């Protein structure tokens, strides 16, 4: 599958506006591309009891709910968009279960793109 990194990244940037991050102030948007070709977006959702949900998990859970099981790429935009954002350790572990070769596409507001392979970001992942 040919992945349009800029298009996927742009979706991450745009959805970030819907982030609910009144505590950290660090907004995150992501766009998860399933093997089916559908894209599932997500934002981080914080709350007063500090049991927040990462944008990646919001997108993943929506996709799983819709019946998706295979994923090829995840674009992430975080903070003010000036630097490449990457999924946190928890998200790396959760995403790893679905595809260790998932392409992690970080995009800045200037549309600079960085692509990493998930298994390179999480050596020695926990597996059963
Ligand atoms: Zn996370």
PDB file of C-alpha atoms and ligand atoms in Angstrom:
ATOM      1  CA  UNK A   1       0.000   0.000   0.000  1.00  0.00           C
ATOM      2  CA  UNK A   2       1.366   3.377  -1.024  1.00  0.00           C
ATOM      3  CA  UNK A   3       1.052   5.660   1.957  1.00  0.00           C
ATOM      4  CA  UNK A   4       0.520   9.380   1.480  1.00  0.00           C
ATOM      5  CA  UNK A   5       2.424  10.547   4.555  1.00  0.00           C
ATOM      6  CA  UNK A   6       1.604  14.221   4.087  1.00  0.00           C
ATOM      7  CA  UNK A   7      -2.133  13.565   3.701  1.00  0.00           C
ATOM      8  CA  UNK A   8      -2.201  11.296   6.739  1.00  0.00           C
ATOM      9  CA  UNK A   9      -0.135  13.788   8.705  1.00  0.00           C
ATOM     10  CA  UNK A  10      -2.429  16.638   7.724  1.00  0.00           C
ATOM     11  CA  UNK A  11      -5.361  14.708   9.158  1.00  0.00           C
ATOM     12  CA  UNK A  12      -3.443  14.392  12.440  1.00  0.00           C
ATOM     13  CA  UNK A  13      -2.732  18.123  12.489  1.00  0.00           C
ATOM     14  CA  UNK A  14      -6.350  19.047  11.781  1.00  0.00           C
ATOM     15  CA  UNK A  15      -7.954  16.738  14.337  1.00  0.00           C
ATOM     16  CA  UNK A  16      -5.559  17.993  17.042  1.00  0.00           C
ATOM     17  CA  UNK A  17      -7.798  21.056  17.342  1.00  0.00           C
ATOM     18  CA  UNK A  18     -10.393  18.797  19.006  1.00  0.00           C
ATOM     19  CA  UNK A  19      -7.992  17.634  21.721  1.00  0.00           C
ATOM     20  CA  UNK A  20      -9.198  18.041  25.298  1.00  0.00           C
ATOM     21  CA  UNK A  21      -6.033  18.770  27.271  1.00  0.00           C
ATOM     22  CA  UNK A  22      -6.818  21.407  29.920  1.00  0.00           C
ATOM     23  CA  UNK A  23      -4.328  19.933  32.426  1.00  0.00           C
ATOM     24  CA  UNK A  24      -1.156  19.339  30.446  1.00  0.00           C
ATOM     25  CA  UNK A  25      -1.886  21.806  27.694  1.00  0.00           C
ATOM     26  CA  UNK A  26      -0.210  19.322  25.353  1.00  0.00           C
ATOM     27  CA  UNK A  27      -2.625  18.623  22.530  1.00  0.00           C
ATOM     28  CA  UNK A  28      -2.175  15.560  20.365  1.00  0.00           C
ATOM     29  CA  UNK A  29      -3.898  14.492  17.186  1.00  0.00           C
ATOM     30  CA  UNK A  30      -3.326  11.306  15.276  1.00  0.00           C
ATOM     31  CA  UNK A  31      -4.545   9.501  12.194  1.00  0.00           C
ATOM     32  CA  UNK A  32      -4.384   5.726  12.052  1.00  0.00           C
ATOM     33  CA  UNK A  33      -4.426   4.114   8.618  1.00  0.00           C
ATOM     34  CA  UNK A  34      -5.964   0.649   8.563  1.00  0.00           C
ATOM     35  CA  UNK A  35      -5.081  -1.968   5.973  1.00  0.00           C
ATOM     36  CA  UNK A  36      -8.617  -1.503   4.623  1.00  0.00           C
ATOM     37  CA  UNK A  37      -7.626   2.013   3.579  1.00  0.00           C
ATOM     38  CA  UNK A  38      -9.844   3.708   6.133  1.00  0.00           C
ATOM     39  CA  UNK A  39      -8.359   6.335   8.436  1.00  0.00           C
ATOM     40  CA  UNK A  40      -9.347   6.663  12.079  1.00  0.00           C
ATOM     41  CA  UNK A  41      -8.493   9.875  13.856  1.00  0.00           C
ATOM     42  CA  UNK A  42      -8.061  10.440  17.571  1.00  0.00           C
ATOM     43  CA  UNK A  43      -7.155  13.108  20.102  1.00  0.00           C
ATOM     44  CA  UNK A  44      -5.939  12.968  23.672  1.00  0.00           C
ATOM     45  CA  UNK A  45      -8.691  13.304  26.248  1.00  0.00           C
ATOM     46  CA  UNK A  46      -7.644  14.383  29.749  1.00  0.00           C
ATOM     47  CA  UNK A  47      -9.671  14.561  32.947  1.00  0.00           C
ATOM     48  CA  UNK A  48      -9.418  15.686  36.564  1.00  0.00           C
ATOM     49  CA  UNK A  49      -8.572  12.226  37.882  1.00  0.00           C
ATOM     50  CA  UNK A  50      -5.508  11.984  35.613  1.00  0.00           C
ATOM     51  CA  UNK A  51      -6.685   8.843  33.867  1.00  0.00           C
ATOM     52  CA  UNK A  52      -6.230  10.370  30.485  1.00  0.00           C
ATOM     53  CA  UNK A  53      -6.500   8.682  27.127  1.00  0.00           C
ATOM     54  CA  UNK A  54      -3.834   9.193  24.492  1.00  0.00           C
ATOM     55  CA  UNK A  55      -4.825  10.209  20.978  1.00  0.00           C
ATOM     56  CA  UNK A  56      -3.347   6.991  19.602  1.00  0.00           C
ATOM     57  CA  UNK A  57      -5.558   4.877  21.836  1.00  0.00           C
ATOM     58  CA  UNK A  58      -8.624   6.927  21.004  1.00  0.00           C
ATOM     59  CA  UNK A  59      -8.028   6.223  17.309  1.00  0.00           C
ATOM     60  CA  UNK A  60      -7.108   2.577  17.854  1.00  0.00           C
ATOM     61  CA  UNK A  61     -10.146   1.854  20.008  1.00  0.00           C
ATOM     62  CA  UNK A  62     -12.452   3.466  17.475  1.00  0.00           C
ATOM     63  CA  UNK A  63     -10.904   1.400  14.687  1.00  0.00           C
ATOM     64  CA  UNK A  64     -11.149  -1.817  16.680  1.00  0.00           C
ATOM     65  CA  UNK A  65     -14.768  -0.997  17.471  1.00  0.00           C
ATOM     66  CA  UNK A  66     -15.413  -0.642  13.747  1.00  0.00           C
ATOM     67  CA  UNK A  67     -13.982  -4.106  13.158  1.00  0.00           C
ATOM     68  CA  UNK A  68     -10.486  -3.188  11.982  1.00  0.00           C
ATOM     69  CA  UNK A  69      -7.631  -5.437  13.065  1.00  0.00           C
ATOM     70  CA  UNK A  70      -4.744  -4.600  10.752  1.00  0.00           C
ATOM     71  CA  UNK A  71      -2.961  -1.267  10.569  1.00  0.00           C
ATOM     72  CA  UNK A  72      -0.183   0.096   8.396  1.00  0.00           C
ATOM     73  CA  UNK A  73       0.625   3.620   9.582  1.00  0.00           C
ATOM     74  CA  UNK A  74      -0.057   6.128  12.323  1.00  0.00           C
ATOM     75  CA  UNK A  75       0.512   9.851  11.911  1.00  0.00           C
ATOM     76  CA  UNK A  76       1.046  11.999  14.991  1.00  0.00           C
ATOM     77  CA  UNK A  77       1.053  15.735  15.606  1.00  0.00           C
ATOM     78  CA  UNK A  78       1.737  16.940  19.131  1.00  0.00           C
ATOM     79  CA  UNK A  79       2.103  20.149  21.103  1.00  0.00           C
ATOM     80  CA  UNK A  80       2.616  23.328  19.122  1.00  0.00           C
ATOM     81  CA  UNK A  81       3.656  21.293  16.090  1.00  0.00           C
ATOM     82  CA  UNK A  82       7.199  22.646  15.982  1.00  0.00           C
ATOM     83  CA  UNK A  83       8.866  19.282  16.674  1.00  0.00           C
ATOM     84  CA  UNK A  84       8.344  15.647  15.748  1.00  0.00           C
ATOM     85  CA  UNK A  85       6.015  13.961  18.238  1.00  0.00           C
ATOM     86  CA  UNK A  86       6.097  10.239  18.921  1.00  0.00           C
ATOM     87  CA  UNK A  87       3.694   7.931  20.776  1.00  0.00           C
ATOM     88  CA  UNK A  88       4.404   7.467  24.493  1.00  0.00           C
ATOM     89  CA  UNK A  89       5.745   4.175  25.831  1.00  0.00           C
ATOM     90  CA  UNK A  90       2.328   2.824  26.744  1.00  0.00           C
ATOM     91  CA  UNK A  91       0.978   3.518  23.264  1.00  0.00           C
ATOM     92  CA  UNK A  92       4.024   1.934  21.644  1.00  0.00           C
ATOM     93  CA  UNK A  93       3.363  -1.246  23.591  1.00  0.00           C
ATOM     94  CA  UNK A  94      -0.348  -1.284  22.768  1.00  0.00           C
ATOM     95  CA  UNK A  95       0.204  -0.559  19.078  1.00  0.00           C
ATOM     96  CA  UNK A  96       2.971  -3.177  18.893  1.00  0.00           C
ATOM     97  CA  UNK A  97       0.406  -5.900  19.508  1.00  0.00           C
ATOM     98  CA  UNK A  98      -1.362  -4.935  16.290  1.00  0.00           C
ATOM     99  CA  UNK A  99       1.675  -4.424  14.052  1.00  0.00           C
ATOM    100  CA  UNK A 100       5.328  -4.244  15.124  1.00  0.00           C
ATOM    101  CA  UNK A 101       6.102  -2.881  11.648  1.00  0.00           C
ATOM    102  CA  UNK A 102       3.603  -0.042  11.943  1.00  0.00           C
ATOM    103  CA  UNK A 103       4.971   3.097  10.326  1.00  0.00           C
ATOM    104  CA  UNK A 104       4.976   5.997  12.770  1.00  0.00           C
ATOM    105  CA  UNK A 105       4.695   9.245  10.851  1.00  0.00           C
ATOM    106  CA  UNK A 106       5.550  12.386  12.786  1.00  0.00           C
ATOM    107  CA  UNK A 107       4.678  15.675  11.144  1.00  0.00           C
ATOM    108  CA  UNK A 108       5.374  19.284  12.056  1.00  0.00           C
ATOM    109  CA  UNK A 109       3.289  22.306  11.177  1.00  0.00           C
ATOM    110  CA  UNK A 110       5.861  23.032   8.447  1.00  0.00           C
ATOM    111  CA  UNK A 111       4.958  19.619   6.969  1.00  0.00           C
ATOM    112  CA  UNK A 112       8.351  18.126   7.743  1.00  0.00           C
ATOM    113  CA  UNK A 113       7.944  14.354   7.967  1.00  0.00           C
ATOM    114  CA  UNK A 114       9.786  11.745  10.003  1.00  0.00           C
ATOM    115  CA  UNK A 115       8.944   8.058   9.573  1.00  0.00           C
ATOM    116  CA  UNK A 116       9.987   5.441  12.122  1.00  0.00           C
ATOM    117  CA  UNK A 117       9.117   1.765  12.405  1.00  0.00           C
ATOM    118  CA  UNK A 118       7.349   0.942  15.643  1.00  0.00           C
ATOM    119  CA  UNK A 119       9.566  -2.015  16.574  1.00  0.00           C
ATOM    120  CA  UNK A 120      12.587   0.291  16.367  1.00  0.00           C
ATOM    121  CA  UNK A 121      10.936   2.601  18.903  1.00  0.00           C
ATOM    122  CA  UNK A 122      10.181  -0.267  21.280  1.00  0.00           C
ATOM    123  CA  UNK A 123      12.968  -2.827  21.452  1.00  0.00           C
ATOM    124  CA  UNK A 124      12.238  -5.764  23.741  1.00  0.00           C
ATOM    125  CA  UNK A 125       8.474  -5.204  23.627  1.00  0.00           C
ATOM    126  CA  UNK A 126       6.435  -7.278  26.027  1.00  0.00           C
ATOM    127  CA  UNK A 127       4.743 -10.204  24.322  1.00  0.00           C
ATOM    128  CA  UNK A 128       2.923 -13.270  25.569  1.00  0.00           C
TER     129      UNK A 128
HETATM  130 ZN1  LIG B   1       0.296   7.416  24.645  1.00  0.00          ZN
END
